[in-house]
Amino acid sequence: MISTITAKIINILPDKFVTYISKKVVDKYLKKYANINIEGSENLKGIKTPTIFICNHLSNSDGLVLDKALKEIDPTFVAGVKLSNNIVTSIGVNGIKTTNIKPNTADKEGLKKIIKLVNQGESLLIFPEGTRSRVGSLIEAKKGIFLIARMTGAPIVPIGLYGTEKLLPINKEGDMSAETFNYADVHINIGKQFEFPKRAKEQDKKDYEDFATKYIMKKIAELLPENYRGVYK
């Protein structure tokens, strides 16, 4: 990625210039390093909106490549606050539409804002796992996707993504500023829109939550090669 010094210079500019330059920086890196292959684009034609896009999460470049693949719908990405707080990764965040949430917390304000966006007609993209997978395959989803899908009632479009773990690998020491782009083939597989499953009369609350979450995540898994399906094989 760009240096911390360059990122600091960009971030002190007026907002509209920050957005413009951030987009240019992202485009430059993706054009140079990413060979992006998209399947299932036809599944976006005639879909009901607002919709919730769900995708597995392997890299900080995931949102950047998905923003290109979904440019016609232009969803708002649900992103962890630490991406905006990091001077380098904020460049990527500034280039796409995002709404922040605090992962692994009861972020009621963040959740309210997300629900409000959907009610106003805005489509979302959510990474249900809540964090990048350090094992290179699907990990268990957080509760957030169940709550957002149930409370909005919006239909869902699953996406399977792989190759970004090679494009922008996770830094082993946890320093996101030190992550660097590499040449990689990136594959985006867009599935068919589906409705959030309704609760059966005999299901108690916990059983329904577990069933619905697994149902949603299986839709992502079906779009991935078997070695990326992880706990949802």
PDB file of C-alpha atoms in Angstrom:
ATOM      1  CA  MET A   1       0.000   0.000   0.000  1.00  0.00           C
ATOM      2  CA  ILE A   2       0.971   3.651  -0.022  1.00  0.00           C
ATOM      3  CA  SER A   3       3.290   5.004   2.655  1.00  0.00           C
ATOM      4  CA  THR A   4       2.022   6.425   5.932  1.00  0.00           C
ATOM      5  CA  ILE A   5       3.450   9.844   5.035  1.00  0.00           C
ATOM      6  CA  THR A   6       1.576   9.926   1.710  1.00  0.00           C
ATOM      7  CA  ALA A   7      -1.619   8.788   3.422  1.00  0.00           C
ATOM      8  CA  LYS A   8      -1.300  11.577   6.004  1.00  0.00           C
ATOM      9  CA  ILE A   9      -0.887  14.183   3.254  1.00  0.00           C
ATOM     10  CA  ILE A  10      -3.976  12.912   1.422  1.00  0.00           C
ATOM     11  CA  ASN A  11      -6.079  12.886   4.592  1.00  0.00           C
ATOM     12  CA  ILE A  12      -5.455  16.570   5.414  1.00  0.00           C
ATOM     13  CA  LEU A  13      -6.985  17.668   2.107  1.00  0.00           C
ATOM     14  CA  PRO A  14     -10.646  18.794   1.818  1.00  0.00           C
ATOM     15  CA  ASP A  15     -13.081  15.854   1.836  1.00  0.00           C
ATOM     16  CA  LYS A  16     -13.964  15.939  -1.869  1.00  0.00           C
ATOM     17  CA  PHE A  17     -10.281  15.845  -2.808  1.00  0.00           C
ATOM     18  CA  VAL A  18      -9.646  12.998  -0.359  1.00  0.00           C
ATOM     19  CA  THR A  19     -12.405  10.952  -2.020  1.00  0.00           C
ATOM     20  CA  TYR A  20     -11.195  11.763  -5.533  1.00  0.00           C
ATOM     21  CA  ILE A  21      -7.537  10.956  -4.828  1.00  0.00           C
ATOM     22  CA  SER A  22      -8.428   7.838  -2.821  1.00  0.00           C
ATOM     23  CA  LYS A  23     -10.413   6.480  -5.784  1.00  0.00           C
ATOM     24  CA  LYS A  24      -7.504   7.174  -8.112  1.00  0.00           C
ATOM     25  CA  VAL A  25      -5.036   5.440  -5.794  1.00  0.00           C
ATOM     26  CA  VAL A  26      -7.271   2.368  -5.465  1.00  0.00           C
ATOM     27  CA  ASP A  27      -7.863   2.195  -9.234  1.00  0.00           C
ATOM     28  CA  LYS A  28      -4.127   2.382  -9.868  1.00  0.00           C
ATOM     29  CA  TYR A  29      -3.355  -0.542  -7.535  1.00  0.00           C
ATOM     30  CA  LEU A  30      -6.200  -2.729  -8.776  1.00  0.00           C
ATOM     31  CA  LYS A  31      -5.362  -2.158 -12.443  1.00  0.00           C
ATOM     32  CA  LYS A  32      -1.721  -3.002 -11.792  1.00  0.00           C
ATOM     33  CA  TYR A  33      -2.064  -6.025  -9.516  1.00  0.00           C
ATOM     34  CA  ALA A  34      -5.547  -7.570  -9.815  1.00  0.00           C
ATOM     35  CA  ASN A  35      -6.817  -9.741 -12.642  1.00  0.00           C
ATOM     36  CA  ILE A  36     -10.508  -9.675 -11.709  1.00  0.00           C
ATOM     37  CA  ASN A  37     -12.851 -12.366 -13.023  1.00  0.00           C
ATOM     38  CA  ILE A  38     -16.594 -11.945 -12.399  1.00  0.00           C
ATOM     39  CA  GLU A  39     -19.205 -14.675 -12.787  1.00  0.00           C
ATOM     40  CA  GLY A  40     -22.947 -14.369 -12.259  1.00  0.00           C
ATOM     41  CA  SER A  41     -23.354 -10.711 -13.241  1.00  0.00           C
ATOM     42  CA  GLU A  42     -26.610 -11.714 -14.919  1.00  0.00           C
ATOM     43  CA  ASN A  43     -28.016 -12.407 -11.441  1.00  0.00           C
ATOM     44  CA  LEU A  44     -27.994  -8.666 -10.747  1.00  0.00           C
ATOM     45  CA  LYS A  45     -30.470  -7.902 -13.534  1.00  0.00           C
ATOM     46  CA  GLY A  46     -33.953  -7.127 -12.288  1.00  0.00           C
ATOM     47  CA  ILE A  47     -33.221  -7.812  -8.610  1.00  0.00           C
ATOM     48  CA  LYS A  48     -35.350  -6.226  -5.910  1.00  0.00           C
ATOM     49  CA  THR A  49     -33.711  -3.332  -4.097  1.00  0.00           C
ATOM     50  CA  PRO A  50     -32.753  -2.383  -1.517  1.00  0.00           C
ATOM     51  CA  THR A  51     -30.917  -5.648  -1.094  1.00  0.00           C
ATOM     52  CA  ILE A  52     -28.224  -6.974   1.219  1.00  0.00           C
ATOM     53  CA  PHE A  53     -25.109  -8.370  -0.435  1.00  0.00           C
ATOM     54  CA  ILE A  54     -23.237 -10.883   1.712  1.00  0.00           C
ATOM     55  CA  CYS A  55     -19.704 -12.108   1.030  1.00  0.00           C
ATOM     56  CA  ASN A  56     -16.881 -14.048   2.659  1.00  0.00           C
ATOM     57  CA  HIS A  57     -13.960 -11.950   3.905  1.00  0.00           C
ATOM     58  CA  LEU A  58     -10.290 -12.708   3.152  1.00  0.00           C
ATOM     59  CA  SER A  59      -8.501  -9.371   2.754  1.00  0.00           C
ATOM     60  CA  ASN A  60      -8.701  -5.607   3.148  1.00  0.00           C
ATOM     61  CA  SER A  61      -8.922  -5.503  -0.648  1.00  0.00           C
ATOM     62  CA  ASP A  62     -12.288  -7.313  -0.654  1.00  0.00           C
ATOM     63  CA  GLY A  63     -14.364  -4.147  -0.494  1.00  0.00           C
ATOM     64  CA  LEU A  64     -12.246  -2.486  -3.168  1.00  0.00           C
ATOM     65  CA  VAL A  65     -12.771  -5.210  -5.776  1.00  0.00           C
ATOM     66  CA  LEU A  66     -16.436  -5.725  -4.865  1.00  0.00           C
ATOM     67  CA  ASP A  67     -17.098  -2.010  -5.268  1.00  0.00           C
ATOM     68  CA  LYS A  68     -16.007  -2.366  -8.907  1.00  0.00           C
ATOM     69  CA  ALA A  69     -18.123  -5.483  -9.467  1.00  0.00           C
ATOM     70  CA  LEU A  70     -21.252  -3.860  -7.990  1.00  0.00           C
ATOM     71  CA  LYS A  71     -20.777  -0.332  -9.350  1.00  0.00           C
ATOM     72  CA  GLU A  72     -24.200  -0.254 -11.038  1.00  0.00           C
ATOM     73  CA  ILE A  73     -25.993  -0.817  -7.722  1.00  0.00           C
ATOM     74  CA  ASP A  74     -23.422   1.102  -5.663  1.00  0.00           C
ATOM     75  CA  PRO A  75     -24.138  -0.407  -2.223  1.00  0.00           C
ATOM     76  CA  THR A  76     -22.950   0.996   1.080  1.00  0.00           C
ATOM     77  CA  PHE A  77     -20.289  -1.223   2.677  1.00  0.00           C
ATOM     78  CA  VAL A  78     -20.544  -2.057   6.377  1.00  0.00           C
ATOM     79  CA  ALA A  79     -16.972  -1.627   7.647  1.00  0.00           C
ATOM     80  CA  GLY A  80     -15.258  -1.988  11.009  1.00  0.00           C
ATOM     81  CA  VAL A  81     -14.267   1.340  12.557  1.00  0.00           C
ATOM     82  CA  LYS A  82     -10.585   0.425  12.734  1.00  0.00           C
ATOM     83  CA  LEU A  83     -10.304   0.666   8.936  1.00  0.00           C
ATOM     84  CA  SER A  84     -11.285   4.334   9.088  1.00  0.00           C
ATOM     85  CA  ASN A  85      -9.059   4.954  12.103  1.00  0.00           C
ATOM     86  CA  ASN A  86      -5.938   3.578  10.396  1.00  0.00           C
ATOM     87  CA  ILE A  87      -4.259   6.313   8.339  1.00  0.00           C
ATOM     88  CA  VAL A  88      -3.338   3.964   5.482  1.00  0.00           C
ATOM     89  CA  THR A  89      -6.442   1.751   5.238  1.00  0.00           C
ATOM     90  CA  SER A  90      -8.639   4.863   5.475  1.00  0.00           C
ATOM     91  CA  ILE A  91      -7.550   5.627   1.886  1.00  0.00           C
ATOM     92  CA  GLY A  92      -9.397   2.537   0.689  1.00  0.00           C
ATOM     93  CA  VAL A  93     -12.421   3.326   2.874  1.00  0.00           C
ATOM     94  CA  ASN A  94     -12.567   6.905   1.584  1.00  0.00           C
ATOM     95  CA  GLY A  95     -12.864   5.632  -1.988  1.00  0.00           C
ATOM     96  CA  ILE A  96     -16.125   3.720  -1.399  1.00  0.00           C
ATOM     97  CA  LYS A  97     -19.414   4.347   0.412  1.00  0.00           C
ATOM     98  CA  THR A  98     -19.231   2.962   3.928  1.00  0.00           C
ATOM     99  CA  THR A  99     -21.037   2.989   7.232  1.00  0.00           C
ATOM    100  CA  ASN A 100     -19.057   2.075  10.321  1.00  0.00           C
ATOM    101  CA  ILE A 101     -19.778  -0.511  12.986  1.00  0.00           C
ATOM    102  CA  LYS A 102     -17.816  -1.625  16.031  1.00  0.00           C
ATOM    103  CA  PRO A 103     -17.141  -5.368  15.613  1.00  0.00           C
ATOM    104  CA  ASN A 104     -17.657  -7.752  18.526  1.00  0.00           C
ATOM    105  CA  THR A 105     -19.681  -5.194  20.501  1.00  0.00           C
ATOM    106  CA  ALA A 106     -23.352  -4.358  21.020  1.00  0.00           C
ATOM    107  CA  ASP A 107     -23.062  -1.341  18.716  1.00  0.00           C
ATOM    108  CA  LYS A 108     -26.699  -0.241  18.862  1.00  0.00           C
ATOM    109  CA  GLU A 109     -26.029   3.121  17.212  1.00  0.00           C
ATOM    110  CA  GLY A 110     -24.154   1.529  14.331  1.00  0.00           C
ATOM    111  CA  LEU A 111     -26.946  -1.019  13.899  1.00  0.00           C
ATOM    112  CA  LYS A 112     -29.644   1.678  13.945  1.00  0.00           C
ATOM    113  CA  LYS A 113     -27.819   3.596  11.223  1.00  0.00           C
ATOM    114  CA  ILE A 114     -27.558   0.455   9.076  1.00  0.00           C
ATOM    115  CA  ILE A 115     -31.286  -0.291   9.449  1.00  0.00           C
ATOM    116  CA  LYS A 116     -32.120   3.331   8.612  1.00  0.00           C
ATOM    117  CA  LEU A 117     -30.038   3.193   5.418  1.00  0.00           C
ATOM    118  CA  VAL A 118     -31.953   0.146   4.172  1.00  0.00           C
ATOM    119  CA  ASN A 119     -35.297   1.715   5.104  1.00  0.00           C
ATOM    120  CA  GLN A 120     -34.265   4.726   3.028  1.00  0.00           C
ATOM    121  CA  GLY A 121     -33.684   2.477   0.013  1.00  0.00           C
ATOM    122  CA  GLU A 122     -29.918   1.952   0.279  1.00  0.00           C
ATOM    123  CA  SER A 123     -28.484  -1.479  -0.547  1.00  0.00           C
ATOM    124  CA  LEU A 124     -25.757  -2.825   1.740  1.00  0.00           C
ATOM    125  CA  LEU A 125     -22.758  -5.106   1.496  1.00  0.00           C
ATOM    126  CA  ILE A 126     -21.913  -7.009   4.648  1.00  0.00           C
ATOM    127  CA  PHE A 127     -19.139  -9.445   5.520  1.00  0.00           C
ATOM    128  CA  PRO A 128     -21.074 -11.741   7.925  1.00  0.00           C
ATOM    129  CA  GLU A 129     -17.931 -13.217   9.476  1.00  0.00           C
ATOM    130  CA  GLY A 130     -17.207  -9.777  10.918  1.00  0.00           C
ATOM    131  CA  THR A 131     -13.473 -10.056  10.338  1.00  0.00           C
ATOM    132  CA  ARG A 132     -11.041 -11.351   7.751  1.00  0.00           C
ATOM    133  CA  SER A 133     -10.523 -15.099   7.879  1.00  0.00           C
ATOM    134  CA  ARG A 134      -6.998 -15.933   9.026  1.00  0.00           C
ATOM    135  CA  VAL A 135      -7.414 -19.550   7.853  1.00  0.00           C
ATOM    136  CA  GLY A 136      -8.283 -18.685   4.248  1.00  0.00           C
ATOM    137  CA  SER A 137     -11.777 -20.219   4.413  1.00  0.00           C
ATOM    138  CA  LEU A 138     -15.192 -19.427   5.895  1.00  0.00           C
ATOM    139  CA  ILE A 139     -15.356 -18.957   9.654  1.00  0.00           C
ATOM    140  CA  GLU A 140     -18.526 -18.716  11.757  1.00  0.00           C
ATOM    141  CA  ALA A 141     -20.751 -15.734  11.073  1.00  0.00           C
ATOM    142  CA  LYS A 142     -21.418 -13.120  13.741  1.00  0.00           C
ATOM    143  CA  LYS A 143     -24.920 -12.356  15.012  1.00  0.00           C
ATOM    144  CA  GLY A 144     -25.056  -9.047  13.118  1.00  0.00           C
ATOM    145  CA  ILE A 145     -26.131 -10.474   9.765  1.00  0.00           C
ATOM    146  CA  PHE A 146     -29.095 -12.261  11.362  1.00  0.00           C
ATOM    147  CA  LEU A 147     -30.248  -9.097  13.121  1.00  0.00           C
ATOM    148  CA  ILE A 148     -29.868  -6.856  10.070  1.00  0.00           C
ATOM    149  CA  ALA A 149     -31.564  -9.279   7.687  1.00  0.00           C
ATOM    150  CA  ARG A 150     -34.442  -9.957  10.085  1.00  0.00           C
ATOM    151  CA  MET A 151     -35.011  -6.328  11.033  1.00  0.00           C
ATOM    152  CA  THR A 152     -34.935  -4.998   7.466  1.00  0.00           C
ATOM    153  CA  GLY A 153     -36.650  -7.904   5.714  1.00  0.00           C
ATOM    154  CA  ALA A 154     -34.532  -7.088   2.664  1.00  0.00           C
ATOM    155  CA  PRO A 155     -33.755  -9.824   0.124  1.00  0.00           C
ATOM    156  CA  ILE A 156     -30.173 -11.107   0.023  1.00  0.00           C
ATOM    157  CA  VAL A 157     -27.614 -11.627  -2.740  1.00  0.00           C
ATOM    158  CA  PRO A 158     -24.724 -14.001  -1.864  1.00  0.00           C
ATOM    159  CA  ILE A 159     -21.213 -13.547  -3.266  1.00  0.00           C
ATOM    160  CA  GLY A 160     -18.275 -15.943  -3.177  1.00  0.00           C
ATOM    161  CA  LEU A 161     -14.862 -14.279  -3.399  1.00  0.00           C
ATOM    162  CA  TYR A 162     -11.361 -15.713  -3.495  1.00  0.00           C
ATOM    163  CA  GLY A 163      -7.893 -14.677  -4.608  1.00  0.00           C
ATOM    164  CA  THR A 164      -7.867 -11.462  -2.582  1.00  0.00           C
ATOM    165  CA  GLU A 165      -5.961 -13.274   0.163  1.00  0.00           C
ATOM    166  CA  LYS A 166      -3.087 -13.310  -2.345  1.00  0.00           C
ATOM    167  CA  LEU A 167      -3.753  -9.811  -3.722  1.00  0.00           C
ATOM    168  CA  LEU A 168      -3.428  -8.110  -0.327  1.00  0.00           C
ATOM    169  CA  PRO A 169      -2.425 -10.709   2.298  1.00  0.00           C
ATOM    170  CA  ILE A 170      -3.129 -10.172   5.979  1.00  0.00           C
ATOM    171  CA  ASN A 171      -0.038  -9.004   7.847  1.00  0.00           C
ATOM    172  CA  LYS A 172       0.950 -11.718  10.338  1.00  0.00           C
ATOM    173  CA  GLU A 173       1.825  -9.147  12.994  1.00  0.00           C
ATOM    174  CA  GLY A 174      -1.542  -7.446  12.614  1.00  0.00           C
ATOM    175  CA  ASP A 175      -0.135  -4.221  11.134  1.00  0.00           C
ATOM    176  CA  MET A 176      -2.597  -3.277   8.391  1.00  0.00           C
ATOM    177  CA  SER A 177      -0.359  -0.377   7.295  1.00  0.00           C
ATOM    178  CA  ALA A 178       2.349  -2.888   6.380  1.00  0.00           C
ATOM    179  CA  GLU A 179       0.161  -4.920   4.010  1.00  0.00           C
ATOM    180  CA  THR A 180       1.280  -4.807   0.387  1.00  0.00           C
ATOM    181  CA  PHE A 181      -0.343  -5.627  -2.957  1.00  0.00           C
ATOM    182  CA  ASN A 182       0.790  -8.618  -5.022  1.00  0.00           C
ATOM    183  CA  TYR A 183      -0.170  -9.812  -8.502  1.00  0.00           C
ATOM    184  CA  ALA A 184      -3.163 -12.144  -8.197  1.00  0.00           C
ATOM    185  CA  ASP A 185      -6.159 -13.614  -9.987  1.00  0.00           C
ATOM    186  CA  VAL A 186      -9.312 -12.572  -8.153  1.00  0.00           C
ATOM    187  CA  HIS A 187     -12.582 -14.468  -8.599  1.00  0.00           C
ATOM    188  CA  ILE A 188     -16.001 -13.002  -7.796  1.00  0.00           C
ATOM    189  CA  ASN A 189     -19.018 -15.310  -8.073  1.00  0.00           C
ATOM    190  CA  ILE A 190     -22.399 -13.582  -7.701  1.00  0.00           C
ATOM    191  CA  GLY A 191     -25.320 -15.802  -6.738  1.00  0.00           C
ATOM    192  CA  LYS A 192     -29.072 -15.463  -7.144  1.00  0.00           C
ATOM    193  CA  GLN A 193     -31.095 -13.224  -4.858  1.00  0.00           C
ATOM    194  CA  PHE A 194     -33.093 -15.028  -2.164  1.00  0.00           C
ATOM    195  CA  GLU A 195     -35.457 -14.157   0.689  1.00  0.00           C
ATOM    196  CA  PHE A 196     -34.458 -14.325   4.331  1.00  0.00           C
ATOM    197  CA  PRO A 197     -35.943 -17.569   5.745  1.00  0.00           C
ATOM    198  CA  LYS A 198     -39.049 -17.224   7.892  1.00  0.00           C
ATOM    199  CA  ARG A 199     -39.344 -18.722  11.352  1.00  0.00           C
ATOM    200  CA  ALA A 200     -41.277 -21.974  11.595  1.00  0.00           C
ATOM    201  CA  LYS A 201     -43.880 -22.289  14.346  1.00  0.00           C
ATOM    202  CA  GLU A 202     -41.998 -25.093  16.076  1.00  0.00           C
ATOM    203  CA  GLN A 203     -38.639 -23.221  16.135  1.00  0.00           C
ATOM    204  CA  ASP A 204     -37.601 -21.438  19.295  1.00  0.00           C
ATOM    205  CA  LYS A 205     -35.626 -18.205  19.043  1.00  0.00           C
ATOM    206  CA  LYS A 206     -32.155 -19.760  19.333  1.00  0.00           C
ATOM    207  CA  ASP A 207     -32.898 -22.588  16.890  1.00  0.00           C
ATOM    208  CA  TYR A 208     -34.254 -20.105  14.363  1.00  0.00           C
ATOM    209  CA  GLU A 209     -31.205 -17.842  14.657  1.00  0.00           C
ATOM    210  CA  ASP A 210     -28.846 -20.786  14.168  1.00  0.00           C
ATOM    211  CA  PHE A 211     -30.861 -22.164  11.241  1.00  0.00           C
ATOM    212  CA  ALA A 212     -31.217 -18.803   9.451  1.00  0.00           C
ATOM    213  CA  THR A 213     -27.553 -17.881   9.889  1.00  0.00           C
ATOM    214  CA  LYS A 214     -26.376 -21.259   8.602  1.00  0.00           C
ATOM    215  CA  TYR A 215     -28.833 -21.042   5.682  1.00  0.00           C
ATOM    216  CA  ILE A 216     -27.422 -17.644   4.688  1.00  0.00           C
ATOM    217  CA  MET A 217     -23.791 -18.711   4.993  1.00  0.00           C
ATOM    218  CA  LYS A 218     -24.381 -21.893   2.994  1.00  0.00           C
ATOM    219  CA  LYS A 219     -25.473 -19.662   0.119  1.00  0.00           C
ATOM    220  CA  ILE A 220     -21.996 -18.091   0.139  1.00  0.00           C
ATOM    221  CA  ALA A 221     -20.270 -21.460   0.516  1.00  0.00           C
ATOM    222  CA  GLU A 222     -22.034 -22.820  -2.567  1.00  0.00           C
ATOM    223  CA  LEU A 223     -20.324 -20.111  -4.649  1.00  0.00           C
ATOM    224  CA  LEU A 224     -16.820 -21.010  -3.448  1.00  0.00           C
ATOM    225  CA  PRO A 225     -14.380 -23.809  -4.263  1.00  0.00           C
ATOM    226  CA  GLU A 226     -14.579 -26.524  -1.593  1.00  0.00           C
ATOM    227  CA  ASN A 227     -11.309 -25.551   0.105  1.00  0.00           C
ATOM    228  CA  TYR A 228     -12.726 -22.076   0.842  1.00  0.00           C
ATOM    229  CA  ARG A 229     -15.982 -23.287   2.446  1.00  0.00           C
ATOM    230  CA  GLY A 230     -14.490 -23.830   5.895  1.00  0.00           C
ATOM    231  CA  VAL A 231     -17.067 -24.438   8.632  1.00  0.00           C
ATOM    232  CA  TYR A 232     -19.914 -24.286   6.095  1.00  0.00           C
ATOM    233  CA  LYS A 233     -18.893 -27.268   3.944  1.00  0.00           C
TER     234      LYS A 233
END
